[in-house]
CSV table of C-alpha atoms and ligand atoms in Angstrom, one decimal:
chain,number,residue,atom,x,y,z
A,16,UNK,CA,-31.4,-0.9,11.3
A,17,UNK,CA,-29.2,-3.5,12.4
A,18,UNK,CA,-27.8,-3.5,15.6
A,19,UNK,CA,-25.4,-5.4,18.1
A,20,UNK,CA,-23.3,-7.2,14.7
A,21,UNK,CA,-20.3,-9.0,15.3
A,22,UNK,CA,-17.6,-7.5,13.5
A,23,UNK,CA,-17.4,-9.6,10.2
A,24,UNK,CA,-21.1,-9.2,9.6
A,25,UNK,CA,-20.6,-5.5,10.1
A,26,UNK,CA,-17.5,-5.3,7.8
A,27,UNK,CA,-19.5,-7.6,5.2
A,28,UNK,CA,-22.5,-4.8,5.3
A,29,UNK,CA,-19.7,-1.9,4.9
A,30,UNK,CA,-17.5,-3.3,2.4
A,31,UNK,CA,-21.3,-4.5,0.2
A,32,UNK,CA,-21.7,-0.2,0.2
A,33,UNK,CA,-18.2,0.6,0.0
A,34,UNK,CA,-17.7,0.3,-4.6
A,35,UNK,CA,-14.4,1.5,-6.5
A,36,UNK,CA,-14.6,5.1,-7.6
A,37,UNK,CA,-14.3,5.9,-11.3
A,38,UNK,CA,-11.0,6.6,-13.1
A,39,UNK,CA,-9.1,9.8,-13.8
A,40,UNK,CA,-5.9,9.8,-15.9
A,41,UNK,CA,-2.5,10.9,-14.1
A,42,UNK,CA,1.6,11.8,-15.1
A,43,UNK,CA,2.9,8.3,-14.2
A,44,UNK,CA,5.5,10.3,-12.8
A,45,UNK,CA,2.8,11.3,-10.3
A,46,UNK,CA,1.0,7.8,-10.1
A,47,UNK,CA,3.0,6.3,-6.6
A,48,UNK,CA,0.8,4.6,-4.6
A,49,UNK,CA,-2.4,5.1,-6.8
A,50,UNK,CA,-3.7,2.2,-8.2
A,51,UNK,CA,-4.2,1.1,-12.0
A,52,UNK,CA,-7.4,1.4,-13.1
A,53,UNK,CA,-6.8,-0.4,-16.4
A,54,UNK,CA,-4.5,-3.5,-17.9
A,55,UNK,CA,-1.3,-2.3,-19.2
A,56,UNK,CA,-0.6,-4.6,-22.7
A,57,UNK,CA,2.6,-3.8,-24.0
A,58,UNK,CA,2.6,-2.6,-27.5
A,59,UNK,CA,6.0,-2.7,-27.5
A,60,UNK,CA,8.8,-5.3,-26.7
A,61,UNK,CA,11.7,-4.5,-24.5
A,62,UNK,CA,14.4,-4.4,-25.3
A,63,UNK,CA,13.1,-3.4,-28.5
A,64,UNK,CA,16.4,-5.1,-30.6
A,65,UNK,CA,19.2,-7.8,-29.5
A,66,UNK,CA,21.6,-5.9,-27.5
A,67,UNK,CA,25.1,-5.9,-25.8
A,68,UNK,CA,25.8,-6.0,-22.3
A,69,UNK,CA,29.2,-5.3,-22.2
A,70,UNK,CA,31.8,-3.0,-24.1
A,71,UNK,CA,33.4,-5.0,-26.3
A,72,UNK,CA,33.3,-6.7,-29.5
A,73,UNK,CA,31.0,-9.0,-31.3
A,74,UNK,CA,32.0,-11.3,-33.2
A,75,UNK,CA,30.9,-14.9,-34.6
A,76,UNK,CA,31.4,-17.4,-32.5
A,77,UNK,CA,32.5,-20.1,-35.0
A,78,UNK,CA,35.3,-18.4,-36.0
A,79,UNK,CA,36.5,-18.5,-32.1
A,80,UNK,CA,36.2,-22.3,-31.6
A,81,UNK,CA,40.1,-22.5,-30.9
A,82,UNK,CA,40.9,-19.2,-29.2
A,83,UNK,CA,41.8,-19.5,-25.6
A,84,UNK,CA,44.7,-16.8,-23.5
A,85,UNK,CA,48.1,-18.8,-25.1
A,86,UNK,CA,46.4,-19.2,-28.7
A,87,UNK,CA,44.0,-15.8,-29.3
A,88,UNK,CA,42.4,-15.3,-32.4
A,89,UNK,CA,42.9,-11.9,-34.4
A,90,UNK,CA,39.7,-10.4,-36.2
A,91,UNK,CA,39.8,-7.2,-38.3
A,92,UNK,CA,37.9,-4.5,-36.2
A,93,UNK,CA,35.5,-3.6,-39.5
A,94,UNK,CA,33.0,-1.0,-37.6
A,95,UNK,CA,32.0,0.6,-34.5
A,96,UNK,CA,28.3,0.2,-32.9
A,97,UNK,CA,27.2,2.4,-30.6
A,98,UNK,CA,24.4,2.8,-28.1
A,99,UNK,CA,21.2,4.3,-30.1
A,100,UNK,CA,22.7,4.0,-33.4
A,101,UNK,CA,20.9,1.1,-35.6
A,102,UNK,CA,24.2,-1.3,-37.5
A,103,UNK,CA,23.8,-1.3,-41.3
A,104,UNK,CA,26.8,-3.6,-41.8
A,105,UNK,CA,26.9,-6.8,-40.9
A,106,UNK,CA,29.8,-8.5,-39.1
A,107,UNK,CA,31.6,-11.1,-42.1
A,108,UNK,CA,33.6,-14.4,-41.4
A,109,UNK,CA,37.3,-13.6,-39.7
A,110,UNK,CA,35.7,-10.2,-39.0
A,111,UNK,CA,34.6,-8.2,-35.4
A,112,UNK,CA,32.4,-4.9,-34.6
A,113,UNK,CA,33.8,-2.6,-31.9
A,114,UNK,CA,30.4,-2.5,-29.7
A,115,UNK,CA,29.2,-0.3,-26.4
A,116,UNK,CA,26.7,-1.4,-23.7
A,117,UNK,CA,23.6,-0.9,-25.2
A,118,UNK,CA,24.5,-0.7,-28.9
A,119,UNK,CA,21.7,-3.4,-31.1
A,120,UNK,CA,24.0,-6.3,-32.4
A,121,UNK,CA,25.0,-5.9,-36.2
A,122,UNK,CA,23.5,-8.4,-38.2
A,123,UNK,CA,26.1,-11.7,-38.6
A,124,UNK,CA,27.6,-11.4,-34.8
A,125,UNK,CA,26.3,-14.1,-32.6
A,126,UNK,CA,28.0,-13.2,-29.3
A,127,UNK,CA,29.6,-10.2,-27.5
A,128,UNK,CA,33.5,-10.6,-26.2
A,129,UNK,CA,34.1,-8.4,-23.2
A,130,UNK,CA,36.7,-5.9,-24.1
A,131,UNK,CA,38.8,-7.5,-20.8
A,132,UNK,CA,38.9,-10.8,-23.0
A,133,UNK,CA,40.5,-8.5,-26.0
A,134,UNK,CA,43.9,-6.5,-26.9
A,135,UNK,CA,43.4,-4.0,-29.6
A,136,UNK,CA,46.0,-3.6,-32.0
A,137,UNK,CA,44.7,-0.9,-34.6
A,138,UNK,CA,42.6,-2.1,-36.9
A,139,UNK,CA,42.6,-5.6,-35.3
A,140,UNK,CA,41.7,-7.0,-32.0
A,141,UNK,CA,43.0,-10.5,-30.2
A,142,UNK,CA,40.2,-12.5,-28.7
A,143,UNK,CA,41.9,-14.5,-25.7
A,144,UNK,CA,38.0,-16.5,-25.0
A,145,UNK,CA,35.8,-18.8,-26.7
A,146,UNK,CA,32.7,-17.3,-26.3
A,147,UNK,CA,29.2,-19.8,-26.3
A,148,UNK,CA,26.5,-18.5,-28.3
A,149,UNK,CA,24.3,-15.7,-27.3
A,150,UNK,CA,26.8,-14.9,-24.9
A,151,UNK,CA,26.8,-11.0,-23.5
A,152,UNK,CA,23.3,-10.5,-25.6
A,153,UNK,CA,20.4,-9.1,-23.8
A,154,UNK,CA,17.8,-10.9,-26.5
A,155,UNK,CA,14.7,-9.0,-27.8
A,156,UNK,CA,11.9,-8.8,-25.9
A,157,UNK,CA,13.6,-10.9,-22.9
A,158,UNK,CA,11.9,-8.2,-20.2
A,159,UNK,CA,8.6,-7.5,-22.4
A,160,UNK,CA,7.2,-9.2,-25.4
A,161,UNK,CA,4.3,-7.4,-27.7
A,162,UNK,CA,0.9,-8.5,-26.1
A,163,UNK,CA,2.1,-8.8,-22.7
A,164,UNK,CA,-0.3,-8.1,-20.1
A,165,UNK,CA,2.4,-6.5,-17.8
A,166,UNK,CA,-0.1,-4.8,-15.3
A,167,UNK,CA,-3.7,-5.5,-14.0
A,168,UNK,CA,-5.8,-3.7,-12.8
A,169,UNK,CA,-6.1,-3.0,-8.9
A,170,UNK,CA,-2.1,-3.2,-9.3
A,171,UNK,CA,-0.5,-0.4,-6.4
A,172,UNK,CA,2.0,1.8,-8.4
A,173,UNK,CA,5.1,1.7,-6.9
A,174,UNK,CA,8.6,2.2,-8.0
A,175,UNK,CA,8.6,-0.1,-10.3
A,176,UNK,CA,5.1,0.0,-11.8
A,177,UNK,CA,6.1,3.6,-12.6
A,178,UNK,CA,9.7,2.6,-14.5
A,179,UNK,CA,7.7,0.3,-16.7
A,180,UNK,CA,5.3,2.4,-17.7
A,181,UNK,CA,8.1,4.9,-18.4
A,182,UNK,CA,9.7,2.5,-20.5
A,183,UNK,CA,6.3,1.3,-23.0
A,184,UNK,CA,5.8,5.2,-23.6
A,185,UNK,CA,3.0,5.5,-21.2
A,186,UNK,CA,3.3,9.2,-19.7
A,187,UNK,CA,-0.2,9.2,-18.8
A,188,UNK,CA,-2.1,6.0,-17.0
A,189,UNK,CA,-5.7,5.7,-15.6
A,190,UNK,CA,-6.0,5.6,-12.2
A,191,UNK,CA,-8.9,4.9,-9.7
A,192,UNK,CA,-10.1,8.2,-8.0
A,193,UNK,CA,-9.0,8.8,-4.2
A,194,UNK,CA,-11.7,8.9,-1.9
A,195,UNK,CA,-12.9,12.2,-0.7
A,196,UNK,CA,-13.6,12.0,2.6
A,197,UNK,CA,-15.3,15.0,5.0
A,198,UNK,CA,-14.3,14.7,8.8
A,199,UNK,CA,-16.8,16.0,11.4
A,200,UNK,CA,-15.6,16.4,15.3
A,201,UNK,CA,-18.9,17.0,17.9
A,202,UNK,CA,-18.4,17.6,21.4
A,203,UNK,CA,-18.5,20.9,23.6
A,204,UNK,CA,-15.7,20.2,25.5
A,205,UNK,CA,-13.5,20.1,22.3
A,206,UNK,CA,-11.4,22.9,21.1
A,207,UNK,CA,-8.1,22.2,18.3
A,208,UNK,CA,-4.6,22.0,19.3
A,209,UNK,CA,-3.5,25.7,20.1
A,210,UNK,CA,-7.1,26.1,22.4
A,211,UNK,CA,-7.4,27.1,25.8
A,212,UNK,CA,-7.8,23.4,27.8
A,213,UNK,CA,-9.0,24.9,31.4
A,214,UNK,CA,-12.5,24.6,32.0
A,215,UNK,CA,-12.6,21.0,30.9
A,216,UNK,CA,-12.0,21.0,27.7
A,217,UNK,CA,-10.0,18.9,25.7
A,218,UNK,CA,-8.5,19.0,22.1
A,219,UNK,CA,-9.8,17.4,19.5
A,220,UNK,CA,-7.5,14.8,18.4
A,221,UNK,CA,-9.8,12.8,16.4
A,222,UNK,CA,-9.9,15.0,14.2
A,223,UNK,CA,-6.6,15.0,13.4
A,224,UNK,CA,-5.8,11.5,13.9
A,225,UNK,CA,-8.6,10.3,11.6
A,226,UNK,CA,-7.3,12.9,9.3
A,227,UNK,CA,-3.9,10.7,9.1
A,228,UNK,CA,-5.5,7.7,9.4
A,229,UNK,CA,-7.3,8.6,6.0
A,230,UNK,CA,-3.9,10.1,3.9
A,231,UNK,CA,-2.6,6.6,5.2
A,232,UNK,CA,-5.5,4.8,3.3
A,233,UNK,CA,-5.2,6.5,0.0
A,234,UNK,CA,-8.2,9.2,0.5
A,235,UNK,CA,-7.5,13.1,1.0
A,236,UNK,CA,-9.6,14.3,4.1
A,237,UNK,CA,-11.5,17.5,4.4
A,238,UNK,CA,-12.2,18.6,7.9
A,239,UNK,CA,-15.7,20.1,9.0
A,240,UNK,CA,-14.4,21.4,12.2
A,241,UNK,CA,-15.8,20.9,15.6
A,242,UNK,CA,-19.6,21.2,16.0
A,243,UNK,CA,-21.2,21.9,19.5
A,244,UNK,CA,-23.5,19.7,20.7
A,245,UNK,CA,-26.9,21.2,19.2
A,246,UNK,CA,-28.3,20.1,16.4
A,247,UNK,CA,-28.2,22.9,14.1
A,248,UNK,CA,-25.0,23.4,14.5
A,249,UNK,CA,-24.1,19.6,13.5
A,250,UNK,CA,-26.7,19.3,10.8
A,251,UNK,CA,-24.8,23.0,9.1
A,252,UNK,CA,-21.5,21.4,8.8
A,253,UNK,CA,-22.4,18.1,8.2
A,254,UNK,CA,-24.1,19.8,5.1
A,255,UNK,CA,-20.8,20.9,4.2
A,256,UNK,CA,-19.4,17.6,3.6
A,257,UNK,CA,-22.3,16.2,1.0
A,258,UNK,CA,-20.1,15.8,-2.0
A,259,UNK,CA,-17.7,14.1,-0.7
A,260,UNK,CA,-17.3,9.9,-0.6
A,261,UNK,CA,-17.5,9.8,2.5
A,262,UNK,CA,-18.7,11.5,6.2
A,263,UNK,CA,-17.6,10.5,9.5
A,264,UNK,CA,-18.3,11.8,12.7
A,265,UNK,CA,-16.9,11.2,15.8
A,266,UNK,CA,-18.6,10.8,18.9
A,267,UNK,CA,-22.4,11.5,19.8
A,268,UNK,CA,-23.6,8.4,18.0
A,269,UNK,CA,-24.3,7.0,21.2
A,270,UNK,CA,-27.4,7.2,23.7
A,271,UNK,CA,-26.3,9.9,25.9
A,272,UNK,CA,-29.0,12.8,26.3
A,273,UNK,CA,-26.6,14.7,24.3
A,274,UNK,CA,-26.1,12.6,21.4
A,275,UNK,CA,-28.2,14.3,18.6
A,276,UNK,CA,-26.2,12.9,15.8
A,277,UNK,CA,-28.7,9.9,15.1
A,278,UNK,CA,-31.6,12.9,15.0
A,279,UNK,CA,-29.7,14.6,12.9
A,280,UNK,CA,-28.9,12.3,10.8
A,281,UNK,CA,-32.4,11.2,10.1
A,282,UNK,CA,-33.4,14.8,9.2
A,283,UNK,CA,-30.5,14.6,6.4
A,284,UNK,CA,-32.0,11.4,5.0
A,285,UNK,CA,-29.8,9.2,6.1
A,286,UNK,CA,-30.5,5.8,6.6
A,287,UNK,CA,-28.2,3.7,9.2
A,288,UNK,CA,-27.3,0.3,8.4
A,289,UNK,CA,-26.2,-0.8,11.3
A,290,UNK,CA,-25.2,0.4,14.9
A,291,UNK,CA,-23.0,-1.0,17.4
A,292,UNK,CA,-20.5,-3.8,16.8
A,293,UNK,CA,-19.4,-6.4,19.6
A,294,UNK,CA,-16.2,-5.3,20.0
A,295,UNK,CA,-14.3,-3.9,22.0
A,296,UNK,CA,-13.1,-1.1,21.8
A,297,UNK,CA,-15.4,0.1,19.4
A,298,UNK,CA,-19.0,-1.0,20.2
A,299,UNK,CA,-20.8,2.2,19.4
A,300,UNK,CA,-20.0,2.7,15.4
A,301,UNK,CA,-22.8,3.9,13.4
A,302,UNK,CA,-23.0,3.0,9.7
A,303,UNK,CA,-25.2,4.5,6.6
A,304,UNK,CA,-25.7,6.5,3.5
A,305,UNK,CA,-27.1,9.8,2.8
A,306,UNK,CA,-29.4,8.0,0.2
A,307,UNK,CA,-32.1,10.7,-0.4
A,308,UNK,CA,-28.8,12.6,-2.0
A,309,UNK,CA,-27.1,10.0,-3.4
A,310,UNK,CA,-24.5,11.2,-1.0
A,311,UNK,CA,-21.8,9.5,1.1
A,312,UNK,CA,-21.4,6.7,3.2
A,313,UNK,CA,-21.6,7.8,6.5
A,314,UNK,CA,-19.3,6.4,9.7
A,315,UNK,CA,-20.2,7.5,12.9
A,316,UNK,CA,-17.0,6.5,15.1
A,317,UNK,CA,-17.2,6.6,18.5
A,318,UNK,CA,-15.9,9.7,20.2
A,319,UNK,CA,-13.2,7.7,22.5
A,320,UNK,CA,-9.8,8.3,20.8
A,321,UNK,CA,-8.7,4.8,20.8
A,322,UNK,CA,-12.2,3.3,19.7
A,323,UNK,CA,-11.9,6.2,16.8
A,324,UNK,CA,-8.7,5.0,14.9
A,325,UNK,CA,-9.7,0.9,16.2
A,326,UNK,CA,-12.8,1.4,14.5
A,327,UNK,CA,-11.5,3.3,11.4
A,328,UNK,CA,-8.4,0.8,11.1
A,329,UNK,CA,-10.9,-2.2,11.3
A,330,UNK,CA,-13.9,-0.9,9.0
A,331,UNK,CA,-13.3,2.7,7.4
A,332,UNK,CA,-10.0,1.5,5.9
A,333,UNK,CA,-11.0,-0.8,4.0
A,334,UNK,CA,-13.9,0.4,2.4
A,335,UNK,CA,-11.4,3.1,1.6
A,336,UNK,CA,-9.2,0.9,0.1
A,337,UNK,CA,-11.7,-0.8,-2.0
A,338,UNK,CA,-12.8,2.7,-3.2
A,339,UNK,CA,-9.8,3.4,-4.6
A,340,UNK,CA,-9.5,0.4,-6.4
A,341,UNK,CA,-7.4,-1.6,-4.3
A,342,UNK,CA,-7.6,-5.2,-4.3
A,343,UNK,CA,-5.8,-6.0,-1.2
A,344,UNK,CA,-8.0,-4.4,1.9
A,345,UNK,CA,-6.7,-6.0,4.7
A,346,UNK,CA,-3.0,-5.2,7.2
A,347,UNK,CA,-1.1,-8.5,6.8
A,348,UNK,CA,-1.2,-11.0,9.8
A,349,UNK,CA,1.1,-12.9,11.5
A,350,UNK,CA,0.4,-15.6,14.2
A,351,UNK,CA,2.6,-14.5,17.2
A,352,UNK,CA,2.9,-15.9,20.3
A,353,UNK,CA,1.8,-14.6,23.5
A,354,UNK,CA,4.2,-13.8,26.4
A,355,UNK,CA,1.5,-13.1,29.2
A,356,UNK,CA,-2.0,-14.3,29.9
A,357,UNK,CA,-5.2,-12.1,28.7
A,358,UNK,CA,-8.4,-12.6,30.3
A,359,UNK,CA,-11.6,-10.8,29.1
A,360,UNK,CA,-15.3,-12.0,29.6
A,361,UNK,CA,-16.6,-13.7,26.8
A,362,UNK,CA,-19.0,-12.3,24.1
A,363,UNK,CA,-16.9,-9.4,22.6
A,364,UNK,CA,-14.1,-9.5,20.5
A,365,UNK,CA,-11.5,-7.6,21.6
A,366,UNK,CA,-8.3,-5.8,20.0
A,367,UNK,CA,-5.9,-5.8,21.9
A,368,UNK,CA,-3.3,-3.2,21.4
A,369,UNK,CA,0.2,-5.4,21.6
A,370,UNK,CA,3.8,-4.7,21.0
A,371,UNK,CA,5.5,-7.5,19.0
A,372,UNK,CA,9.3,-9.0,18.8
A,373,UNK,CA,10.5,-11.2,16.2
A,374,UNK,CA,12.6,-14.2,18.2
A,375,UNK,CA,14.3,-15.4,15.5
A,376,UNK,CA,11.3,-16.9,12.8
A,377,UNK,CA,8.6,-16.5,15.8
A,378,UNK,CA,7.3,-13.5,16.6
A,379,UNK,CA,5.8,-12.6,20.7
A,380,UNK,CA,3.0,-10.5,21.4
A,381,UNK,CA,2.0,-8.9,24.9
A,382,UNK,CA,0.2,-6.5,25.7
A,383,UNK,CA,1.0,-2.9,26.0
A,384,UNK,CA,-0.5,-2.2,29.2
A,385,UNK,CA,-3.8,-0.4,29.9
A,386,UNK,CA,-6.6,-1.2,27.6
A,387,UNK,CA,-8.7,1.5,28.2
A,388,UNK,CA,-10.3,3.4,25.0
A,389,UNK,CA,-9.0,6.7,26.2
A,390,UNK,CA,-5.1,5.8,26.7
A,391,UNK,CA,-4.2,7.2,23.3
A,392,UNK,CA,-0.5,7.1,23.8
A,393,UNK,CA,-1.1,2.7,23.3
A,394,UNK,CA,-1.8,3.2,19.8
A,395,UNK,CA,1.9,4.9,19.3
A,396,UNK,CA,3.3,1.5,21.1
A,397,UNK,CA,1.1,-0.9,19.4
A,398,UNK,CA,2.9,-3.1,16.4
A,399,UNK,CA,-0.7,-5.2,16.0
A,400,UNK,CA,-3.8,-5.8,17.4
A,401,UNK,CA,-4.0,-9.0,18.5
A,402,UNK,CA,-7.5,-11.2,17.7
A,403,UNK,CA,-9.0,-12.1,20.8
A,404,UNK,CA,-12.0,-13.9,20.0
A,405,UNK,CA,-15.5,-13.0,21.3
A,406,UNK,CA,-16.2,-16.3,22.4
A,407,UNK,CA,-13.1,-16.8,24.4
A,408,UNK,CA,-12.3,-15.8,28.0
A,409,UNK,CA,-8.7,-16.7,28.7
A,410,UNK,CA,-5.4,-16.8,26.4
A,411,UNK,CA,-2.3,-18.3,28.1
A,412,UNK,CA,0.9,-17.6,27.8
A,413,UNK,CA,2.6,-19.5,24.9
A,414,UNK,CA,-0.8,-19.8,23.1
A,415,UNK,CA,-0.5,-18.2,19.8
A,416,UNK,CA,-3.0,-15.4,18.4
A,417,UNK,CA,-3.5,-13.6,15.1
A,418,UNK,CA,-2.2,-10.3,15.1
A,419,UNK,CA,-3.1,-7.5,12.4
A,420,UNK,CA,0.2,-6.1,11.9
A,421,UNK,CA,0.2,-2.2,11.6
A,422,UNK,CA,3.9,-1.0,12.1
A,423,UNK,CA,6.2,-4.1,11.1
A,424,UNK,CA,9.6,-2.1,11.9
A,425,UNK,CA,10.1,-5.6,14.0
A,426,UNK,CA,11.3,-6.8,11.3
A,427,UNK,CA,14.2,-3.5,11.1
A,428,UNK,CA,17.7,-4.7,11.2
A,429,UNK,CA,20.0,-2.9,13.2
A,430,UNK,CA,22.4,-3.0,10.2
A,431,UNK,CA,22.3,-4.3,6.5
A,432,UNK,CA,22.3,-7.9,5.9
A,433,UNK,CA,25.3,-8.0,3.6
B,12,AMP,P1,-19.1,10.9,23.3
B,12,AMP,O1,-19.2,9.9,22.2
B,12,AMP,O2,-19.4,12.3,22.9
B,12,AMP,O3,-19.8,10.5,24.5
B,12,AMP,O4,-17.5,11.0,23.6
B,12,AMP,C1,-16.9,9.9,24.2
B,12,AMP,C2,-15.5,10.3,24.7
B,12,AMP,O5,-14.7,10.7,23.7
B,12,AMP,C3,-15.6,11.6,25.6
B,12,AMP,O6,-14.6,11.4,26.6
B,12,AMP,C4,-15.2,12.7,24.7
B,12,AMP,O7,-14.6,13.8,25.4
B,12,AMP,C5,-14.2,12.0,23.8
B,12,AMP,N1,-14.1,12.7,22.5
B,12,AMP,C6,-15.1,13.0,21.7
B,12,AMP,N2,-14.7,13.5,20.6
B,12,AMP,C7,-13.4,13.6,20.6
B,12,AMP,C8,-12.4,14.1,19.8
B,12,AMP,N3,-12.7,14.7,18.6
B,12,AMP,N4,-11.1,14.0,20.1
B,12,AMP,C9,-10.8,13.4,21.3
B,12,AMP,N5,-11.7,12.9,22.2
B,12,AMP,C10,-13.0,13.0,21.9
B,13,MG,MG1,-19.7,14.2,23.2
């Protein structure tokens, strides 16, 4: 076992166990935000014929070449086309077909005259315009041709994903499995939400904000409840959690005399990777698999709320990600520019926790206050975490720093922008 990896080498070793699940087959109705697990080709095109954009007429446009408002030209209205119906007449010289949004263009008719360019007179209708060719026709197979390749896969399915699918007849598409993922709290001092805190004991929020952490990523969390700091009792519900994807425990991966995790873990035939990464927060994560059962990876988080969701966010969300197919694993960045000075000593990255304004193209960055892993309430104020590199000691004001952006409501408007 590894141990003491900055975090890139770390990430590299999770993301090397982390492999897409297989594929199950959804309603595309109920496909948002899964991603595709095959290549849509359309066996279709769309729009399946030549079609009119406007009500109106269509009409040919050589017989037209003179028509303006003070000289319009008059057509015999022969036949009516509307939406859904398929023309079986076509539209003759001198001659015009009374036409709907939608409708497929009769055979003959080269362009479509909006019915505001006309004045119908019974059986005959004035053209006032000189249409160009093609004009008001939504051509066949202008959105899709046959043989596209309109989707690959690792595509997210979002709004629009879903509307094309809709339209080439695909009710049903493949989709990568979500990550099951089993969540494990240790500690005596831990009891849930609606527990009595006297006595020293405090609630369990990991628990509940890894569980978010993971719906956020794509996976569906199981929880294993809190396990008191024996060994029996963690091995027993650790057990529990075997078929899923994916364990993680937090807290007791450590070296505190109480810390029987690692023991435990052992007994369960897992074999750690890798533990402790130089950063900060964060150092004590624990990686493995359960090899013996061909069972999950394993993530031992450290119990500190902060270093929990930093060390999820930086390594259990993407192997997540990648799991379920995705191909993009990373929270964009943006290079902001800082507002205050940062000192740390050098040899551990740190992420630091910042709140972010846009200033008009630019974005600042500083910090949001105390650093420590237990002041939870920083992760609700955080925009990003801002890259401070292990190597470095000081960051000045006006220097400028990536920043892994996790909330980017700086970029909310206080109105439209219309
Ligand atoms: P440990 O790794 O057990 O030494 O825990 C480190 C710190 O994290 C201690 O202050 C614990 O009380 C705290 N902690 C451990 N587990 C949790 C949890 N599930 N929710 C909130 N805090 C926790
Ligand atoms: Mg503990």
């Amino acid at each position: 076992m590894k141990t003491g990896l900055t975090p890139a080498e770390a990430l590299e070793i999770v993301l090397q166990e982390a492999t897409p699940l297989g594929a199950e087959t959804v309603a595309t109705e109920r496909s948002r935000d899964r991603i595709l697990a095959e290549v849509i080709t359309s066996t279709r095109q769309l729009p399946p014929s030549d079609n009119s954009a406007m009500d109106g007429y269509a009409v040919r446009v050589a017989d037209l070449a003179r028509a303006s408002r003070d000289n319009p030209v008059e057509l015999a209205v022969e036949f009516e086309v509307a939406a859904g119906m398929v023309p079986d007449r076509s539209v003759e010289a001198g001659r015009a077909a009374r036409i709907f949004t939608g409708a497929a263009i009769p055979a003959g008719a080269d362009a479509v005259v909006r019915q505001e360019d006309t004045e119908r007179d019974g059986g005959r209708v004035s053209i006032f315009v000189r249409p160009s060719a093609g004009e008001h026709i939504r051509e066949a197979g202008e959105d899709i041709r046959i043989g596209d390749r309109v989707l690959e896969t690792g595509a997210s399915m979002g709004a629009a994903e879903i509307g094309v699918l809709a339209s080439l007849g695909r009710s049903v598409v493949a989709v990568h499995q979500r990550p099951r993922v089993a969540i494990l709290s240790g500690g005596d001092e831990l009891v849930e939400p609606d527990g009595e805190i006297a006595g020293g004991r405090i609630v369990s929020s990991n628990s509940y904000s890894i569980a978010a952490q993971c719906r956020e990523a794509g996976a569906r969390p199981t929880y294993l409840g809190i396990a008191r700091d024996t060994p029996d009792e963690i091995s027993r519900r650790m057990l529990a959690g075997m078929r899923s994807d994916v364990l993680i425990s937090s807290a007791g991966v450590s070296v505190g005399d109480r810390d029987y995790v690692r023991g435990v873990l052992d007994k369960l035939g897992c074999t750690l990777r890798f533990w402790g990464v130089e950063m900060k927060p964060g150092y004590p994560l624990a990686f493995g698999r359960f090899d013996a059962a061909g069972g999950p990876l394993m993530f031992g988080l450290p119990g500190n709320p902060v270093s929990a969701m930093m060390t999820f966010e930086q390594f259990v969300r993407p192997a997540l990600r990648k799991m379920a197919g995705h191909s993009r694993l990373f929270r964009p960045t943006i290079r902001a520019r800082l507002t205050e000075r940062l000192e740390k000593k050098p040899g551990r990255l740190h992420f630091v926790r910042v709140v972010v304004e846009r200033d008009g193209d630019e974005f600042n960055a500083r910090s949001t206050g105390n650093q420590s892993s237990g002041v939870l309430r920083s992760m609700i104020q955080a925009r990003g975490l801002l890259v401070f590199p292990a190597e470095a000691s000081v960051l000045r004001e006006g220097d400028y720093a990536t920043v892994q952006v996790l909330d980017a409501d700086f970029f909310h408007e206080a109105g439209p922008a219309f």
